[in-house]
mmCIF file of C-alpha atoms in Angstrom:
data_model
loop_
_atom_site.group_PDB
_atom_site.id
_atom_site.type_symbol
_atom_site.label_atom_id
_atom_site.label_comp_id
_atom_site.label_asym_id
_atom_site.label_seq_id
_atom_site.Cartn_x
_atom_site.Cartn_y
_atom_site.Cartn_z
ATOM 1 C CA MET A 1 0.000 0.000 0.000
ATOM 2 C CA THR A 2 1.361 3.402 -0.896
ATOM 3 C CA ASN A 3 1.262 6.525 1.227
ATOM 4 C CA GLU A 4 -0.673 8.367 -1.461
ATOM 5 C CA ALA A 5 -3.765 10.050 -0.127
ATOM 6 C CA LEU A 6 -6.976 8.273 -1.024
ATOM 7 C CA ASN A 7 -9.144 11.244 -0.083
ATOM 8 C CA ASP A 8 -9.064 12.667 -3.589
ATOM 9 C CA PRO A 9 -10.153 15.297 -4.426
ATOM 10 C CA ALA A 10 -8.768 17.256 -1.474
ATOM 11 C CA GLU A 11 -12.006 19.176 -0.992
ATOM 12 C CA ILE A 12 -14.052 17.567 1.737
ATOM 13 C CA PRO A 13 -17.444 16.137 0.707
ATOM 14 C CA PRO A 14 -20.258 18.444 1.846
ATOM 15 C CA GLU A 15 -21.780 15.793 4.110
ATOM 16 C CA LEU A 16 -18.530 15.625 6.111
ATOM 17 C CA ASP A 17 -17.947 19.373 6.319
ATOM 18 C CA ARG A 18 -19.537 19.930 9.695
ATOM 19 C CA TRP A 19 -18.662 21.157 13.172
ATOM 20 C CA ASN A 20 -15.846 19.022 14.640
ATOM 21 C CA TRP A 21 -16.298 18.410 18.362
ATOM 22 C CA GLY A 22 -13.025 16.541 18.697
ATOM 23 C CA ALA A 23 -11.095 19.501 17.313
ATOM 24 C CA PHE A 24 -13.039 21.868 19.572
ATOM 25 C CA PHE A 25 -12.594 19.904 22.797
ATOM 26 C CA LEU A 26 -9.060 18.556 22.328
ATOM 27 C CA ASN A 27 -7.672 21.296 20.008
ATOM 28 C CA TRP A 28 -3.864 20.852 19.916
ATOM 29 C CA ILE A 29 -4.016 17.168 20.888
ATOM 30 C CA TRP A 30 -6.502 16.572 18.092
ATOM 31 C CA GLY A 31 -4.232 18.601 15.784
ATOM 32 C CA ILE A 32 -1.264 16.309 16.363
ATOM 33 C CA GLY A 33 -3.406 13.222 15.805
ATOM 34 C CA ASN A 34 -4.812 14.661 12.570
ATOM 35 C CA SER A 35 -1.603 16.228 11.212
ATOM 36 C CA THR A 36 -3.172 19.683 11.527
ATOM 37 C CA TRP A 37 -0.286 21.634 12.970
ATOM 38 C CA ILE A 38 -2.062 24.978 13.019
ATOM 39 C CA ALA A 39 -3.943 23.564 16.013
ATOM 40 C CA LEU A 40 -0.749 24.031 18.060
ATOM 41 C CA LEU A 41 -1.686 27.713 18.228
ATOM 42 C CA ALA A 42 -4.143 26.585 20.896
ATOM 43 C CA LEU A 43 -1.155 26.321 23.259
ATOM 44 C CA ILE A 44 -0.808 30.122 23.242
ATOM 45 C CA PRO A 45 -2.741 31.862 26.039
ATOM 46 C CA LEU A 46 -5.745 33.899 24.849
ATOM 47 C CA VAL A 47 -5.217 32.663 21.277
ATOM 48 C CA ASN A 48 -6.380 29.239 22.451
ATOM 49 C CA LEU A 49 -9.933 30.478 23.039
ATOM 50 C CA VAL A 50 -10.170 31.706 19.467
ATOM 51 C CA MET A 51 -8.506 28.579 18.082
ATOM 52 C CA MET A 52 -11.016 26.306 19.801
ATOM 53 C CA ILE A 53 -13.826 27.929 17.817
ATOM 54 C CA VAL A 54 -11.826 28.048 14.583
ATOM 55 C CA LEU A 55 -10.947 24.377 14.934
ATOM 56 C CA GLY A 56 -14.557 23.526 15.575
ATOM 57 C CA PHE A 57 -15.590 25.225 12.336
ATOM 58 C CA ARG A 58 -12.682 24.229 10.075
ATOM 59 C CA GLY A 59 -11.265 21.141 11.785
ATOM 60 C CA SER A 60 -13.077 18.671 9.532
ATOM 61 C CA ARG A 61 -11.764 20.351 6.363
ATOM 62 C CA TRP A 62 -8.199 20.398 7.627
ATOM 63 C CA ALA A 63 -8.283 16.823 8.873
ATOM 64 C CA TRP A 64 -9.671 15.586 5.546
ATOM 65 C CA ARG A 65 -6.956 17.414 3.645
ATOM 66 C CA ASN A 66 -3.996 16.608 5.922
ATOM 67 C CA ARG A 67 -4.408 12.876 6.528
ATOM 68 C CA THR A 68 -4.922 9.821 4.383
ATOM 69 C CA TRP A 69 -8.436 8.409 4.612
ATOM 70 C CA ARG A 70 -9.573 5.148 3.029
ATOM 71 C CA SER A 71 -13.169 6.271 2.817
ATOM 72 C CA PRO A 72 -15.608 8.928 4.010
ATOM 73 C CA ASP A 73 -16.959 6.369 6.468
ATOM 74 C CA GLN A 74 -13.518 5.911 8.052
ATOM 75 C CA PHE A 75 -13.194 9.669 8.354
ATOM 76 C CA ARG A 76 -16.621 9.929 9.953
ATOM 77 C CA ARG A 77 -15.928 7.152 12.490
ATOM 78 C CA THR A 78 -12.537 8.571 13.421
ATOM 79 C CA GLN A 79 -13.790 12.111 13.961
ATOM 80 C CA ARG A 80 -16.732 10.799 15.978
ATOM 81 C CA ALA A 81 -14.288 8.919 18.201
ATOM 82 C CA TRP A 82 -12.279 12.119 18.703
ATOM 83 C CA GLY A 83 -15.462 13.948 19.618
ATOM 84 C CA ILE A 84 -16.493 11.346 22.198
ATOM 85 C CA ALA A 85 -13.008 11.298 23.711
ATOM 86 C CA GLY A 86 -12.985 15.095 23.912
ATOM 87 C CA LEU A 87 -16.377 15.187 25.581
ATOM 88 C CA VAL A 88 -15.283 12.632 28.180
ATOM 89 C CA VAL A 89 -12.124 14.607 28.950
ATOM 90 C CA TRP A 90 -14.072 17.832 29.356
ATOM 91 C CA ILE A 91 -16.639 16.195 31.627
ATOM 92 C CA VAL A 92 -13.869 14.841 33.842
ATOM 93 C CA VAL A 93 -11.947 18.131 33.942
ATOM 94 C CA VAL A 94 -14.948 20.420 34.390
ATOM 95 C CA GLY A 95 -16.503 18.026 36.881
ATOM 96 C CA GLY A 96 -13.262 17.928 38.868
ATOM 97 C CA PHE A 97 -12.984 21.700 38.980
ATOM 98 C CA GLY A 98 -16.661 22.013 39.841
ATOM 99 C CA THR A 99 -16.332 19.563 42.712
ATOM 100 C CA MET A 100 -13.242 21.317 44.022
ATOM 101 C CA PHE A 101 -14.905 24.731 43.747
ATOM 102 C CA TYR A 102 -18.019 23.491 45.527
ATOM 103 C CA THR A 103 -16.153 21.735 48.353
ATOM 104 C CA MET A 104 -13.547 24.452 48.932
ATOM 105 C CA PRO A 105 -15.778 26.579 51.232
ATOM 106 C CA GLY A 106 -16.307 23.547 53.464
ATOM 107 C CA ILE A 107 -12.573 22.916 53.660
ATOM 108 C CA LEU A 108 -11.880 26.551 54.564
ATOM 109 C CA LYS A 109 -14.552 26.529 57.252
ATOM 110 C CA ASN A 110 -13.248 23.370 58.892
ATOM 111 C CA THR A 111 -10.347 25.088 60.689
ATOM 112 C CA ASP A 112 -9.844 26.553 64.151
ATOM 113 C CA ALA A 113 -8.854 29.872 62.586
ATOM 114 C CA TYR A 114 -12.235 30.123 60.873
ATOM 115 C CA ALA A 115 -14.090 29.218 64.056
ATOM 116 C CA GLN A 116 -12.165 31.885 65.987
ATOM 117 C CA THR A 117 -12.914 34.445 63.284
ATOM 118 C CA MET A 118 -16.642 33.817 63.350
ATOM 119 C CA LYS A 119 -16.723 33.786 67.169
ATOM 120 C CA ALA A 120 -15.008 37.181 67.261
ATOM 121 C CA VAL A 121 -17.409 38.598 64.657
ATOM 122 C CA GLN A 122 -20.538 37.260 66.321
ATOM 123 C CA SER A 123 -19.576 38.538 69.766
ATOM 124 C CA ASP A 124 -18.404 42.028 68.801
ATOM 125 C CA PRO A 125 -20.884 44.718 69.992
ATOM 126 C CA GLN A 126 -20.163 47.023 67.050
ATOM 127 C CA VAL A 127 -20.832 44.299 64.493
ATOM 128 C CA VAL A 128 -24.007 43.222 66.298
ATOM 129 C CA SER A 129 -25.171 46.846 66.370
ATOM 130 C CA ALA A 130 -24.556 47.224 62.635
ATOM 131 C CA LEU A 131 -25.855 43.852 61.400
ATOM 132 C CA GLY A 132 -28.227 42.825 64.138
ATOM 133 C CA ALA A 133 -28.364 39.630 66.122
ATOM 134 C CA ASN A 134 -28.078 36.080 64.787
ATOM 135 C CA ILE A 135 -25.022 36.791 62.650
ATOM 136 C CA GLN A 136 -24.305 33.907 60.261
ATOM 137 C CA ASP A 137 -21.802 33.231 57.510
ATOM 138 C CA GLY A 138 -22.684 32.670 53.868
ATOM 139 C CA PHE A 139 -21.746 29.608 51.830
ATOM 140 C CA TRP A 140 -19.261 31.109 49.362
ATOM 141 C CA VAL A 141 -16.225 31.716 51.540
ATOM 142 C CA PHE A 142 -12.975 32.547 49.780
ATOM 143 C CA GLY A 143 -9.409 32.382 51.056
ATOM 144 C CA GLN A 144 -6.566 30.011 51.688
ATOM 145 C CA VAL A 145 -5.081 27.989 54.530
ATOM 146 C CA THR A 146 -1.530 26.634 54.688
ATOM 147 C CA VAL A 147 0.068 24.527 57.413
ATOM 148 C CA ASP A 148 3.678 23.338 57.431
ATOM 149 C CA GLY A 149 5.198 20.268 59.016
ATOM 150 C CA ASN A 150 6.360 22.185 62.081
ATOM 151 C CA GLY A 151 2.876 23.234 63.124
ATOM 152 C CA GLY A 152 3.139 26.733 61.690
ATOM 153 C CA GLY A 153 0.902 28.203 59.042
ATOM 154 C CA SER A 154 -1.256 31.050 57.841
ATOM 155 C CA ALA A 155 -4.855 31.639 56.846
ATOM 156 C CA SER A 156 -6.808 34.363 55.110
ATOM 157 C CA TYR A 157 -10.556 34.600 54.671
ATOM 158 C CA SER A 158 -13.180 36.693 52.952
ATOM 159 C CA ILE A 159 -16.437 35.682 54.602
ATOM 160 C CA PRO A 160 -19.884 36.948 53.585
ATOM 161 C CA ILE A 161 -21.933 37.518 56.742
ATOM 162 C CA HIS A 162 -25.472 38.622 57.507
ATOM 163 C CA GLY A 163 -27.615 39.354 60.534
ATOM 164 C CA ASP A 164 -31.170 40.378 61.268
ATOM 165 C CA LYS A 165 -30.520 43.988 60.220
ATOM 166 C CA GLY A 166 -28.003 43.824 57.404
ATOM 167 C CA ALA A 167 -25.150 42.109 55.633
ATOM 168 C CA GLY A 168 -21.437 42.602 55.119
ATOM 169 C CA LYS A 169 -18.117 40.849 54.840
ATOM 170 C CA ALA A 170 -15.501 39.731 57.358
ATOM 171 C CA ILE A 171 -11.903 39.867 56.155
ATOM 172 C CA ALA A 172 -9.410 38.046 58.363
ATOM 173 C CA GLN A 173 -5.769 37.030 58.480
ATOM 174 C CA ALA A 174 -4.379 34.557 60.998
ATOM 175 C CA THR A 175 -1.114 32.822 61.764
ATOM 176 C CA ARG A 176 -0.405 29.451 63.350
ATOM 177 C CA GLU A 177 2.448 28.797 65.750
ATOM 178 C CA GLY A 178 2.823 25.756 67.953
ATOM 179 C CA ASN A 179 -0.467 24.333 66.660
ATOM 180 C CA ARG A 180 -2.312 27.440 67.844
ATOM 181 C CA TRP A 181 -4.069 29.960 65.608
ATOM 182 C CA THR A 182 -3.935 33.688 66.340
ATOM 183 C CA ILE A 183 -6.008 36.232 64.440
ATOM 184 C CA ARG A 184 -3.750 39.097 63.356
ATOM 185 C CA GLN A 185 -6.183 41.197 61.317
ATOM 186 C CA LEU A 186 -9.975 41.209 61.363
ATOM 187 C CA VAL A 187 -12.105 43.824 59.636
ATOM 188 C CA VAL A 188 -15.827 43.827 58.969
ATOM 189 C CA THR A 189 -17.291 45.891 56.153
ATOM 190 C CA VAL A 190 -21.006 46.633 56.316
ATOM 191 C CA ASP A 191 -23.089 47.024 53.162
ATOM 192 C CA GLY A 192 -24.074 50.651 52.713
ATOM 193 C CA ARG A 193 -21.530 51.921 55.239
ATOM 194 C CA GLN A 194 -18.220 53.445 54.206
ATOM 195 C CA THR A 195 -16.328 53.095 57.480
ATOM 196 C CA PRO A 196 -15.212 49.542 58.273
ATOM 197 C CA ILE A 197 -15.281 48.035 61.732
ATOM 198 C CA VAL A 198 -11.764 47.029 62.791
ATOM 199 C CA LEU A 199 -11.992 44.265 65.369
ATOM 200 C CA ILE A 200 -8.335 43.216 65.428
ATOM 201 C CA ARG A 201 -5.290 44.981 64.051
ATOM 202 C CA ASN A 202 -1.746 43.650 64.328
ATOM 203 C CA GLY A 203 -2.972 41.046 66.784
ATOM 204 C CA ARG A 204 -4.583 43.589 69.133
ATOM 205 C CA PRO A 205 -8.178 44.829 69.491
ATOM 206 C CA GLY A 206 -8.882 47.671 67.087
ATOM 207 C CA GLY A 207 -11.462 50.398 66.854
ATOM 208 C CA ILE A 208 -13.842 51.880 64.365
ATOM 209 C CA GLY A 209 -11.883 53.067 61.357
ATOM 210 C CA ALA A 210 -8.560 52.293 63.045
#
C-alpha cells in the first residue's frame, strides 16, 4: 500500500464538512493526531480560546486534507471517536474543577482559625449593632489555609456575613504557631456603610476606622 492520499479530491465532501467536536474539545491534541499543525496555536494563552472555535468550524476540512483516509466512512468514524473522547475529557476536567470549587468553602470553614474568626465577629458589639443579632456566615467563603510540618501556618478569609438587620463581609488574616491559631487582622465591612469596623489589628483589638 502506498502513502498516497486516497481522499481525492482534497475538498471535503459536503456531508462531512460539519462542526468538529473533537477539534473543539481537544484542540492541539486533536491537531497532532490529525496532522493539523495549526492547532498548536491553541497552546498560546488567549489565542487558544479563538482557536477552539476556529478548529470547531474548520477542523473537519483540515483533517480531511492533511491525513490519508480510506473512505468517508472511516473519516466519519474517526472524527466521531475524537469527539467522544474530547467530551469525556471535558466532563472529567470540568466536573473535577466544579467539585473542588463546591467543596472548597467547606474545607476553609473546617479550621480553628475560621471558628475563631466567626466567634469574634458574632460577639463584637459594634458588628451586632450594625448587622443585628443572629449573625451567620454565607456559603461562598474565599481564602486560603496553609500549614507546614512544624505546626506553623497562615490563613486568610473573605467571609460573607449577615444578621437580622443587614449584611457585610468579614476579612481576616491569621497565623499558626505551635499548633495554635492567632487572628492578626480582622475587619468587617457593612453594606451601605463606608467606614469599616476594625476588630483586630496587628494582633490587638482595634477600633472603628482604626
